[in-house]
mmCIF file of C-alpha atoms in Angstrom:
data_model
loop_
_atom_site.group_PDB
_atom_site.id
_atom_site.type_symbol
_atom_site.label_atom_id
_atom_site.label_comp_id
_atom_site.label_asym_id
_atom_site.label_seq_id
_atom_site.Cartn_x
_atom_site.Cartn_y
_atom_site.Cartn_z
ATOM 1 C CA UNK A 1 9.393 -10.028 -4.098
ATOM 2 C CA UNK A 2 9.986 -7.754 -7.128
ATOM 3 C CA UNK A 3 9.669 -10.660 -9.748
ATOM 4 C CA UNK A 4 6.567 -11.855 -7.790
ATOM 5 C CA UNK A 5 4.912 -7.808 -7.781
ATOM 6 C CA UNK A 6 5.466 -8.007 -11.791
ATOM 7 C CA UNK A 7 3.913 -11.472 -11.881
ATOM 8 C CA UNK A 8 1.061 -10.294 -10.611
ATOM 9 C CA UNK A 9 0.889 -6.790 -11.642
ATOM 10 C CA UNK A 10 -2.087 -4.809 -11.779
ATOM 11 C CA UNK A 11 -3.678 -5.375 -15.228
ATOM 12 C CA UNK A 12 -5.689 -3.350 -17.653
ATOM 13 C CA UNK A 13 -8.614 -6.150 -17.115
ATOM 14 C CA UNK A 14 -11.513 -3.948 -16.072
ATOM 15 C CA UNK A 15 -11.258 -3.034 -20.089
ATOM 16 C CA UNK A 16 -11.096 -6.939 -21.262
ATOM 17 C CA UNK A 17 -14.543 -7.860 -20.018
ATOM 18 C CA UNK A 18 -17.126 -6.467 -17.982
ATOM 19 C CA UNK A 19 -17.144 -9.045 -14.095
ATOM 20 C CA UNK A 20 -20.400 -7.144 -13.236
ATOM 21 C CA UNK A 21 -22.404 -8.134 -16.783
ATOM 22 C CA UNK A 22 -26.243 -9.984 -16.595
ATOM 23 C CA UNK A 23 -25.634 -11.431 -13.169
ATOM 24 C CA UNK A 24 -28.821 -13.032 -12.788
ATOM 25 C CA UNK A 25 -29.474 -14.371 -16.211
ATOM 26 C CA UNK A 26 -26.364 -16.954 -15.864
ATOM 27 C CA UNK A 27 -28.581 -20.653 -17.249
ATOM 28 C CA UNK A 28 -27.288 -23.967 -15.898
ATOM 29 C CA UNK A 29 -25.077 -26.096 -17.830
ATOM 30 C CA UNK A 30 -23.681 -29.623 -17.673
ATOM 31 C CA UNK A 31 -20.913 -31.882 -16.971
ATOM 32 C CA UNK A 32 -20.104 -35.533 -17.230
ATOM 33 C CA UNK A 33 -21.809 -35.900 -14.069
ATOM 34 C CA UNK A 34 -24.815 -34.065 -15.407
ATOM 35 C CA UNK A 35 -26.479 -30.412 -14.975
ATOM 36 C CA UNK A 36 -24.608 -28.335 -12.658
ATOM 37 C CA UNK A 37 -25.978 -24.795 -11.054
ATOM 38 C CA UNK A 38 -25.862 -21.986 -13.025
ATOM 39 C CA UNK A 39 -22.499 -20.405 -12.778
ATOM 40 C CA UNK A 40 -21.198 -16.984 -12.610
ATOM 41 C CA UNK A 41 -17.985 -15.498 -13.422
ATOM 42 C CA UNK A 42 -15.259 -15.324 -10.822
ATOM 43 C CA UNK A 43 -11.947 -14.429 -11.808
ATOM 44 C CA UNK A 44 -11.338 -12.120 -14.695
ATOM 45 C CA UNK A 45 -10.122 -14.840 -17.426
ATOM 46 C CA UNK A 46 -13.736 -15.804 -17.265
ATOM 47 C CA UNK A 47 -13.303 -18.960 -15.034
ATOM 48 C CA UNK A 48 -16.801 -19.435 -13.837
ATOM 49 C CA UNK A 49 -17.904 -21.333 -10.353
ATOM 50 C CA UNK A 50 -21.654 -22.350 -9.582
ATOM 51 C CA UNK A 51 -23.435 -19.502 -8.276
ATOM 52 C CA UNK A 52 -23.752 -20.964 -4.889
ATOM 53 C CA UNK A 53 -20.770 -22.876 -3.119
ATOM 54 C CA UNK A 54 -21.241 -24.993 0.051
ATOM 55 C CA UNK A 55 -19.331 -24.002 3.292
ATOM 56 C CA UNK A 56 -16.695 -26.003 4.725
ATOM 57 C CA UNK A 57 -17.382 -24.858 8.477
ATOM 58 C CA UNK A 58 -20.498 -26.267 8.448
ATOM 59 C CA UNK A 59 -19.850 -29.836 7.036
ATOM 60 C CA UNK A 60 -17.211 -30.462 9.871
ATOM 61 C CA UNK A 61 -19.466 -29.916 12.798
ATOM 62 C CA UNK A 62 -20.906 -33.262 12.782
ATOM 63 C CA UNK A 63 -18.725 -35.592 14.560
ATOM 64 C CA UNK A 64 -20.418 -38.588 12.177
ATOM 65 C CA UNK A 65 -18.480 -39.096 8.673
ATOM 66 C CA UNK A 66 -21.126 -40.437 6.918
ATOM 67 C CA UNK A 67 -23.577 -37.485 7.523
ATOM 68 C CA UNK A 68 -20.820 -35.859 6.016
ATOM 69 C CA UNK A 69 -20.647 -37.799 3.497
ATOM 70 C CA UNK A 70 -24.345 -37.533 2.485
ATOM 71 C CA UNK A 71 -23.989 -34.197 2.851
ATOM 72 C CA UNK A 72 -21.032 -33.982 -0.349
ATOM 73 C CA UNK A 73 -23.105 -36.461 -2.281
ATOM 74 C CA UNK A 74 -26.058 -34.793 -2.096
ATOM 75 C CA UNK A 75 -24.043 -31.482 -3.103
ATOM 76 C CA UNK A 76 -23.003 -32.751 -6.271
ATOM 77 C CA UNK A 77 -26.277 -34.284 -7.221
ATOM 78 C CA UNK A 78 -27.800 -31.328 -6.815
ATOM 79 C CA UNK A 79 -24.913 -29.370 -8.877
ATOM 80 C CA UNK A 80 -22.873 -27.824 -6.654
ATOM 81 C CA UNK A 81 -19.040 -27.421 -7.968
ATOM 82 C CA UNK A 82 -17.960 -24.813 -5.441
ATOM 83 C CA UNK A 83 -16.538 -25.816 -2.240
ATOM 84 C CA UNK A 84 -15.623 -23.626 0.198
ATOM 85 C CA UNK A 85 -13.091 -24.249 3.307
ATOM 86 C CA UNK A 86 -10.360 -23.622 5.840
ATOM 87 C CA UNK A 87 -6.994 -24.739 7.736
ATOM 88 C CA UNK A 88 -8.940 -24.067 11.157
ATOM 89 C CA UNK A 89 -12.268 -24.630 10.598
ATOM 90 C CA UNK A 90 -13.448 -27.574 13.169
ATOM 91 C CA UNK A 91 -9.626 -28.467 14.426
ATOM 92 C CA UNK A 92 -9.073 -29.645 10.207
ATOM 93 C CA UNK A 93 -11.924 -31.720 10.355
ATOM 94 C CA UNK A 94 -14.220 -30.188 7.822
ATOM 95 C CA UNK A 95 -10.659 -30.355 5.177
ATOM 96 C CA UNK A 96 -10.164 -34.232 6.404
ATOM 97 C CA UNK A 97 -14.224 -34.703 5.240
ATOM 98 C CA UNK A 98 -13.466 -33.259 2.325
ATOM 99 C CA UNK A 99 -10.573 -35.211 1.622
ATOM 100 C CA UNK A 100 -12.000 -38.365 2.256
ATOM 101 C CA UNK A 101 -15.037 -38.100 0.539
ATOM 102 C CA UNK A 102 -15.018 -35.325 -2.649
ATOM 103 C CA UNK A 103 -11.707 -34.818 -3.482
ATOM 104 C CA UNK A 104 -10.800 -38.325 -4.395
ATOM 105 C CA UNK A 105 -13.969 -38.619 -6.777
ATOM 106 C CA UNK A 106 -14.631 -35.806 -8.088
ATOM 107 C CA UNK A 107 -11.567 -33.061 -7.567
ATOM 108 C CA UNK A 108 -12.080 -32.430 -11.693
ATOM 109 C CA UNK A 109 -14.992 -31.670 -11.884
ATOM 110 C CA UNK A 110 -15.201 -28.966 -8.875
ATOM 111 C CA UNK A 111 -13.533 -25.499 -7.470
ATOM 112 C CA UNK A 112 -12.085 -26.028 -4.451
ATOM 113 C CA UNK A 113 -10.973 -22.986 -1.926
ATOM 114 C CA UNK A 114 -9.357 -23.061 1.206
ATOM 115 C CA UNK A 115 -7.962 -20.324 3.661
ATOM 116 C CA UNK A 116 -5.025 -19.516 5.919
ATOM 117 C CA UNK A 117 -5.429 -17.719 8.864
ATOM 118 C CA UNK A 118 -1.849 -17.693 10.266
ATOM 119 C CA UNK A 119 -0.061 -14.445 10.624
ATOM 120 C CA UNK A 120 2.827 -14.917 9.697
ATOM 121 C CA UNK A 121 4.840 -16.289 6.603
ATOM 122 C CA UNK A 122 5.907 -19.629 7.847
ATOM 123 C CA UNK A 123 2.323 -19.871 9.472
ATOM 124 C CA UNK A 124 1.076 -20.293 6.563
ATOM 125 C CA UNK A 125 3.456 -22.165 4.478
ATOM 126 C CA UNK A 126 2.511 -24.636 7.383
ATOM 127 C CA UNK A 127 -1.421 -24.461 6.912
ATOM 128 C CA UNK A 128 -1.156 -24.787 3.043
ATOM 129 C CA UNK A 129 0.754 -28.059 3.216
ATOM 130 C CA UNK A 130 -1.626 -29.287 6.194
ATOM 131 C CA UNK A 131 -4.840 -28.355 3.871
ATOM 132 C CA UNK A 132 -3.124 -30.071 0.841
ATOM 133 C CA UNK A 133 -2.618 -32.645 2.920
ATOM 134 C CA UNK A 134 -6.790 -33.070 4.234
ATOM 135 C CA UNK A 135 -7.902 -32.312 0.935
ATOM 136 C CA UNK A 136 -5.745 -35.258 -0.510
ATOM 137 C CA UNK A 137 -5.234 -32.629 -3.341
ATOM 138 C CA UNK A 138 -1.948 -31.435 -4.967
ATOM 139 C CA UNK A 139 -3.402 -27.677 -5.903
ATOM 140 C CA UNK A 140 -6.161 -25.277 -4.483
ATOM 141 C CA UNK A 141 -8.119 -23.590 -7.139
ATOM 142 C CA UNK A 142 -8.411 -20.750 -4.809
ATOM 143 C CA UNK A 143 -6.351 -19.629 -1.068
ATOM 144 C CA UNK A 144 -7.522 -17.018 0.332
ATOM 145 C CA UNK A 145 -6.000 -15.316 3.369
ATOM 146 C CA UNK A 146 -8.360 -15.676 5.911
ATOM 147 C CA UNK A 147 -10.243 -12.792 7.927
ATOM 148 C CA UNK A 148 -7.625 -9.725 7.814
ATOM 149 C CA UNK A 149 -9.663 -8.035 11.201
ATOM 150 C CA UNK A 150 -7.826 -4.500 11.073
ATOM 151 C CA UNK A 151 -5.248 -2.276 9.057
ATOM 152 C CA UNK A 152 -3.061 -3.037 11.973
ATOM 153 C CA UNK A 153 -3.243 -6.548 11.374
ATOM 154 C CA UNK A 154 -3.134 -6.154 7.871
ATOM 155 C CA UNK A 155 0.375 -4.398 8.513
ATOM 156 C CA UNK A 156 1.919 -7.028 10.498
ATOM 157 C CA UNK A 157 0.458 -9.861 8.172
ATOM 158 C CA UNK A 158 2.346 -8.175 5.364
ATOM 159 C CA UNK A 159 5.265 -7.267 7.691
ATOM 160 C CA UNK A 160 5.561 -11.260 8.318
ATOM 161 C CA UNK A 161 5.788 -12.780 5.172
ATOM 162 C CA UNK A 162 2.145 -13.420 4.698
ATOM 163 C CA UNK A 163 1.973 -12.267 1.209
ATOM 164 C CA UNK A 164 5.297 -13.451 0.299
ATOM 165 C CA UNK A 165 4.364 -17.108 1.001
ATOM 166 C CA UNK A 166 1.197 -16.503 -0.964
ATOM 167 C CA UNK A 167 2.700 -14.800 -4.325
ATOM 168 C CA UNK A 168 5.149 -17.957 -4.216
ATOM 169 C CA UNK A 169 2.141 -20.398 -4.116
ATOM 170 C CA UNK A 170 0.691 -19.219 -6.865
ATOM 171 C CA UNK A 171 4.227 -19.205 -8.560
ATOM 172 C CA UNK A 172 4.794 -22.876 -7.992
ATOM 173 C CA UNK A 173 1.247 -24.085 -8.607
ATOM 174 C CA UNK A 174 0.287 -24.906 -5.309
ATOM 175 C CA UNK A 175 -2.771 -22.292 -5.681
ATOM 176 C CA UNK A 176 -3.990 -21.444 -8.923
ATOM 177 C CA UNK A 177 -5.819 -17.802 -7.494
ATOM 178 C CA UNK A 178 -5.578 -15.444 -4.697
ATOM 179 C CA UNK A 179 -8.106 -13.649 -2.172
ATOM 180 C CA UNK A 180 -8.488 -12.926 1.233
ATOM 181 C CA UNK A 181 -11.583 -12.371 3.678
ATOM 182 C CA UNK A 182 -13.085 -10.531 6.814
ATOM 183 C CA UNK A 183 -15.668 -9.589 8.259
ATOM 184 C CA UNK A 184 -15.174 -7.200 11.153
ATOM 185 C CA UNK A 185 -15.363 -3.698 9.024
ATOM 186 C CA UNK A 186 -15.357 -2.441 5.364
ATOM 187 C CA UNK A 187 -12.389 0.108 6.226
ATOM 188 C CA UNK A 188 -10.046 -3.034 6.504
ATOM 189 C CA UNK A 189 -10.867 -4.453 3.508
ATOM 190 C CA UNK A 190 -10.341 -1.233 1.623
ATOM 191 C CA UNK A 191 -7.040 -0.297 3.047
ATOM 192 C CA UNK A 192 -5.742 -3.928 1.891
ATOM 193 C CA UNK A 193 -6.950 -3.076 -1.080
ATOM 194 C CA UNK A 194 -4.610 -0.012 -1.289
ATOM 195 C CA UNK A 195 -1.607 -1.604 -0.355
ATOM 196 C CA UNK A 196 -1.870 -4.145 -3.210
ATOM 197 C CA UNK A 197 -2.107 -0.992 -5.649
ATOM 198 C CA UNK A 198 0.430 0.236 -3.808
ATOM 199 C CA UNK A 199 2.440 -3.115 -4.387
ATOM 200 C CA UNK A 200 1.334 -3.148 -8.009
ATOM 201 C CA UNK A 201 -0.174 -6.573 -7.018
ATOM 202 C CA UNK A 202 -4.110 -7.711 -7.952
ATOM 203 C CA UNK A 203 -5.472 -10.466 -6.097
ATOM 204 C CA UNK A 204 -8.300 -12.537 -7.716
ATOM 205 C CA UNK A 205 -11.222 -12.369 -5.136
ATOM 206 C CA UNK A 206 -12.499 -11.234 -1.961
ATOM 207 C CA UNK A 207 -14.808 -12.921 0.514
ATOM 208 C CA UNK A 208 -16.971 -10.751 2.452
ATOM 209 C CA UNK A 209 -20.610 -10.455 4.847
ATOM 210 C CA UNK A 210 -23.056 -9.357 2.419
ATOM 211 C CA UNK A 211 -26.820 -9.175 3.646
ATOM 212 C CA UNK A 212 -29.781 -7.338 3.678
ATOM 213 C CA UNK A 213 -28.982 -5.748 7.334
ATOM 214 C CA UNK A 214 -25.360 -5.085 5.860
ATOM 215 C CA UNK A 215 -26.570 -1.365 4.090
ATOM 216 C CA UNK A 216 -27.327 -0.079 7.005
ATOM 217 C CA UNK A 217 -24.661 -0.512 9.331
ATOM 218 C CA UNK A 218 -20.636 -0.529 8.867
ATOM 219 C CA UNK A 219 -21.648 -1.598 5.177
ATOM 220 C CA UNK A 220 -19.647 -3.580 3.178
ATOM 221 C CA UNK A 221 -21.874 -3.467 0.313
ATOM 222 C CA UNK A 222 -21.807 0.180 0.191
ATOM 223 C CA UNK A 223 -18.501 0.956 0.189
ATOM 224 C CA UNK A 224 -15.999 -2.088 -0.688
ATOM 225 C CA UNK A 225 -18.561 -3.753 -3.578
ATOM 226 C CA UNK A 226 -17.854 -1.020 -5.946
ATOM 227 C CA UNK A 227 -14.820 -0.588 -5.927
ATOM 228 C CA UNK A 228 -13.774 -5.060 -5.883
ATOM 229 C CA UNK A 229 -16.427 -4.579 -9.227
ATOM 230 C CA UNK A 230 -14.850 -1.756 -10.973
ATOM 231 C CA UNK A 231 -11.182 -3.921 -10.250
ATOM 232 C CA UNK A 232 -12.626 -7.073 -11.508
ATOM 233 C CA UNK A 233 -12.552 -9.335 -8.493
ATOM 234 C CA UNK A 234 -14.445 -12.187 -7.918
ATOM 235 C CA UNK A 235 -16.735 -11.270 -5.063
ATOM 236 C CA UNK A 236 -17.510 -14.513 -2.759
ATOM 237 C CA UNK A 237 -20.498 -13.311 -0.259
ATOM 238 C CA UNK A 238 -20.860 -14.902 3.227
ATOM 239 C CA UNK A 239 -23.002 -14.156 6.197
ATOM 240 C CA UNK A 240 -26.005 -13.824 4.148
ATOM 241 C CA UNK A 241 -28.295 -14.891 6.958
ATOM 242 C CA UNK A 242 -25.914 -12.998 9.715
ATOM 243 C CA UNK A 243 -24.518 -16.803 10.825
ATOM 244 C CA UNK A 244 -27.917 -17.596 11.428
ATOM 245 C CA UNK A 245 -28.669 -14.458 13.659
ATOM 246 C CA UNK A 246 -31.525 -13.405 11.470
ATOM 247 C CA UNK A 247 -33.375 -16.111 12.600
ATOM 248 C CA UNK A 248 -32.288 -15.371 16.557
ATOM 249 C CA UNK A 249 -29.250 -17.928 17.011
ATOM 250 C CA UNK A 250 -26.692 -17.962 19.271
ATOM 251 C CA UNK A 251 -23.163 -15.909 17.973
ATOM 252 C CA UNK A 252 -20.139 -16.939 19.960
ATOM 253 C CA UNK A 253 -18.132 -13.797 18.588
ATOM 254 C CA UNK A 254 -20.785 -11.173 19.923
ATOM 255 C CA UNK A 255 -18.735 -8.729 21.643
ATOM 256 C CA UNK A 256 -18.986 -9.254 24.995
ATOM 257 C CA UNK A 257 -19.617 -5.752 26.425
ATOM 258 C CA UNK A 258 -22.949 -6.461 24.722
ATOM 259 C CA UNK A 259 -23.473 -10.040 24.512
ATOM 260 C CA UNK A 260 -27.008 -11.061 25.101
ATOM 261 C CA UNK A 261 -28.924 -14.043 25.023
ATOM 262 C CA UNK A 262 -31.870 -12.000 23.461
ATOM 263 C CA UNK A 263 -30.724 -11.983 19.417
ATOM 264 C CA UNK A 264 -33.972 -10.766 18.009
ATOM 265 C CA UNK A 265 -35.180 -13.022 14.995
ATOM 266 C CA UNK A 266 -35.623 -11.035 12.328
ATOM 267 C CA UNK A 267 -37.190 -12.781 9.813
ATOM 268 C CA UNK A 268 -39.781 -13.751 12.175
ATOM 269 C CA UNK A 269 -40.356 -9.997 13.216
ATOM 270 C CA UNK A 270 -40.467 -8.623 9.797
ATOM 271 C CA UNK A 271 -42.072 -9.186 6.455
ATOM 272 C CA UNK A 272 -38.717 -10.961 5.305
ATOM 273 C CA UNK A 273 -38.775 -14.263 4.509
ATOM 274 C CA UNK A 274 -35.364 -16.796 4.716
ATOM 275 C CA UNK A 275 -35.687 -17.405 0.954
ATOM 276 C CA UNK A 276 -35.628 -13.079 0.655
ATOM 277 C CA UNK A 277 -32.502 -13.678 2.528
ATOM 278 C CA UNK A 278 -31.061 -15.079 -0.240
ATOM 279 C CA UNK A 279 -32.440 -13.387 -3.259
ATOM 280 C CA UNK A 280 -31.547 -10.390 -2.047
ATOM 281 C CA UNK A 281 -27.871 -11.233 -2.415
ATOM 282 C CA UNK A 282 -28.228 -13.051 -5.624
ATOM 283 C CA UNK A 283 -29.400 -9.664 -6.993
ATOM 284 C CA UNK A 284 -26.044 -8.019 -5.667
ATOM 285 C CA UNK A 285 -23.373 -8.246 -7.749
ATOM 286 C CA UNK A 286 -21.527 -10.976 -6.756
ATOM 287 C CA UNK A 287 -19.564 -14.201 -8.124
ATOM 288 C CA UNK A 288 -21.527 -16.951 -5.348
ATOM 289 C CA UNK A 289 -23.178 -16.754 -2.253
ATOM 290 C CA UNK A 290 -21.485 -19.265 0.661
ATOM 291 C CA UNK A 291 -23.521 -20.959 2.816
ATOM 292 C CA UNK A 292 -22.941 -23.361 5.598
ATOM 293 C CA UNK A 293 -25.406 -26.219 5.893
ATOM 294 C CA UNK A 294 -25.526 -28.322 9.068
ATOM 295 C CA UNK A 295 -28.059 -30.806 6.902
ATOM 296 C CA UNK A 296 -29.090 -31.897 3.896
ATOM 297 C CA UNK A 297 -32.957 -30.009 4.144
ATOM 298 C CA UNK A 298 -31.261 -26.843 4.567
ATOM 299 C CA UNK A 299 -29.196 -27.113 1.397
ATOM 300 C CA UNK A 300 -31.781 -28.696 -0.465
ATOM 301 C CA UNK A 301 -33.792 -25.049 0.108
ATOM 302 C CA UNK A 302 -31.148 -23.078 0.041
ATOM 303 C CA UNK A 303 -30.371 -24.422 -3.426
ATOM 304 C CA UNK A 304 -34.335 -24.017 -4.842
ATOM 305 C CA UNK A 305 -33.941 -20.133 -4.232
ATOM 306 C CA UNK A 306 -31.278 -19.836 -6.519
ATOM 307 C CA UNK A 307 -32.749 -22.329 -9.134
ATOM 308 C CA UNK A 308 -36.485 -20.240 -8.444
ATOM 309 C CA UNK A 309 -34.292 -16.993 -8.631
ATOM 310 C CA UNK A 310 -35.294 -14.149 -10.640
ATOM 311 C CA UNK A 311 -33.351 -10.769 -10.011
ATOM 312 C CA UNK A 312 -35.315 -7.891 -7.379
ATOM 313 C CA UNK A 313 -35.782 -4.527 -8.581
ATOM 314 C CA UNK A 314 -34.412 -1.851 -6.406
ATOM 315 C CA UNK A 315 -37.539 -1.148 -5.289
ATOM 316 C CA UNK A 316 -37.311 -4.659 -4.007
ATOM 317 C CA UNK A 317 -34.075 -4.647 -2.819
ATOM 318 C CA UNK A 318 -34.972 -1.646 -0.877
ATOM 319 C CA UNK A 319 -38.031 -2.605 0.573
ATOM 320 C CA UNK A 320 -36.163 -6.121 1.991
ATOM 321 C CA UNK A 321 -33.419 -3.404 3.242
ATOM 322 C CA UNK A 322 -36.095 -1.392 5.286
ATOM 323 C CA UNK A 323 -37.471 -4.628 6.726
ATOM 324 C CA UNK A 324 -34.166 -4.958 8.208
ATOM 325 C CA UNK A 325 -32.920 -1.476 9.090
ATOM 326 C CA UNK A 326 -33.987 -1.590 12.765
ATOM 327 C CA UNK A 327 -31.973 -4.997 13.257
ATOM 328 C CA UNK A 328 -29.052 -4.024 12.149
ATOM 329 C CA UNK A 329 -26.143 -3.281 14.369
ATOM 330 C CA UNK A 330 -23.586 -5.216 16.164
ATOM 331 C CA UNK A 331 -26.270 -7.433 18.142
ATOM 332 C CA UNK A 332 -27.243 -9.013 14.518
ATOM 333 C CA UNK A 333 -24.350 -8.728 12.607
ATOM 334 C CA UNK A 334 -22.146 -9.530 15.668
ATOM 335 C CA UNK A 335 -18.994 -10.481 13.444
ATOM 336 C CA UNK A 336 -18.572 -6.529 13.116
ATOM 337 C CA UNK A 337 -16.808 -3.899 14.900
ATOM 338 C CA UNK A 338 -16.585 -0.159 14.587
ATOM 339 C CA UNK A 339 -13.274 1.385 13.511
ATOM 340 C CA UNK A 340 -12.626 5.133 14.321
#
């Protein structure tokens, strides 16, 4: 553990570059398979990903491989290079998609994450040689340990091996970066944070709900943001349109104390609009926005925001925060919880 703490000590990076610098003013650029996205930075060597990356839940709900499949190609024509997934997500079907149909044409040409949910050390040894395995890939650019809920469980993770088995990926070149995710409350993410100072350790990114109802309620904007920035992680933002609760869908992990089937649609009872949705967190200052598309329309828009995008003001940003105040809450953002 000691040789693995000074392999990834803390470093003085926040002085090498700046992670936060001109966001929005990243231009597209090109590869052999032509123009890509426009990229941002994401870890702080100055790797860069496309500014938006396509989720992996999404892509495994259909039980058809070739919509699927149209789904990857269409993600690459259109630029995409970030792919986003995990061990569980759809019982390993959305890895096996991936597997079968982008890894084994164009794994050089993309960044390809995956996540771990296990809790303990050999848990996870487990899901990293099953999601090798799907993704027909040797390496993951980037494994994250997937959604730490509490301190508690961030204890016990730690307490397991979890860590352990991650350090000693990234030591044998099984993973070539580090992060971890959540989404129940801000407090969680920031006490991680702590006990990797405390370890001397620095992870390389963090994946996290980031949305316009997110500032006014349990916000991980306002309080873990700044302080990922000012340590130079790659900040991956998910939950941008609340899992599709903004627009009054059905949340399977709404607490069930008050689980309704009335989800109000916000962007249908406010001045927002779904593209706002999206600009708003392009403005933030983040590394790529992940979004799950369940078809090919819905990444083909999603997509035209970012290539329309031109950064909001504050006053902007505000006013799209306002919209939202009165939505926000645990009925919208139902993947929350409140900590004492």
């Amino acid at each position: 553990m000691e040789n693995r703490r000074n392999f990834l000590k803390k470093s003085a990076s926040a002085a090498a570059f700046s992670l936060v610098a001109d966001w929005a003013s990243a231009m597209p650029t090109y590869d052999k398979l032509g123009e890509t996205l426009p990229q941002r930075q994401l870890i702080r060597n100055g790797e860069k990903v496309t500014a938006f990356c396509l989720g992996g839940y999404h892509l495994g709900l259909t039980e058809d491989p070739k919509e699927a499949e149209r789904m990857v190609e269409r993600s690459m024509e259109l630029g995409v290079r970030f792919f986003d997934n995990a061990r569980r997500y759809n019982n390993g079907r959305s890895e096996e998609y991936m597997g079968k149909f982008l890894t084994p044409k164009y794994r050089d040409q993309i960044f390809l994450m995956s996540k771990a949910p296990a809790r303990t050390g050999k848990g996870v040894q487990r899901q990293l040689d099953e999601s090798l395995k799907a993704l027909k890939t040797d390496y993951l650019d980037l494994w994250q340990i997937h959604t730490f809920t509490t301190p508690q469980d961030v204890d016990n993770r730690l307490r397991d091996g979890v860590l352990d088995v991650f350090l000693e990926a990234k030591e044998k070149g099984k993973t070539r970066y580090l992060g971890f995710t959540g989404h129940q409350n801000p407090k969680t993410h920031l006490y991680f944070l702590n006990k990797l100072d405390e370890l001397g350790i620095e992870f390389d990114t963090c994946q996290m709900p980031l949305n316009v109802c997110d500032p006014s309620f349990e916000s991980f904007q306002h309080e873990v943001l700044p302080v990922l920035n000012e340590k130079g992680y790659g900040v991956i933002a998910m939950k941008t349109m609340a899992g599709g609760s903004m627009m009054g869908g059905r949340i399977d992990t709404t607490p069930q104390d008050i689980r309704t089937k009335d989800i109000p649609d916000v962007v249908a009872k406010t001045e927002l609009t779904h593209a706002n949705l999206h600009q708003y967190v392009y403005s933030l200052p983040v590394s790529s926005l992940c979004s799950g598309c369940r078809f090919n329309y819905e990444l083909e828009e999603n997509i035209k925001v970012l290539k329309d995008f031109k950064k909001l003001s504050v006053e902007d940003m505000d006013r799209l925060v306002n919209y939202a105040k009165p939505y926000a809450g645990l009925i919208v953002e139902n993947y929350k919880r409140v900590f004492a």
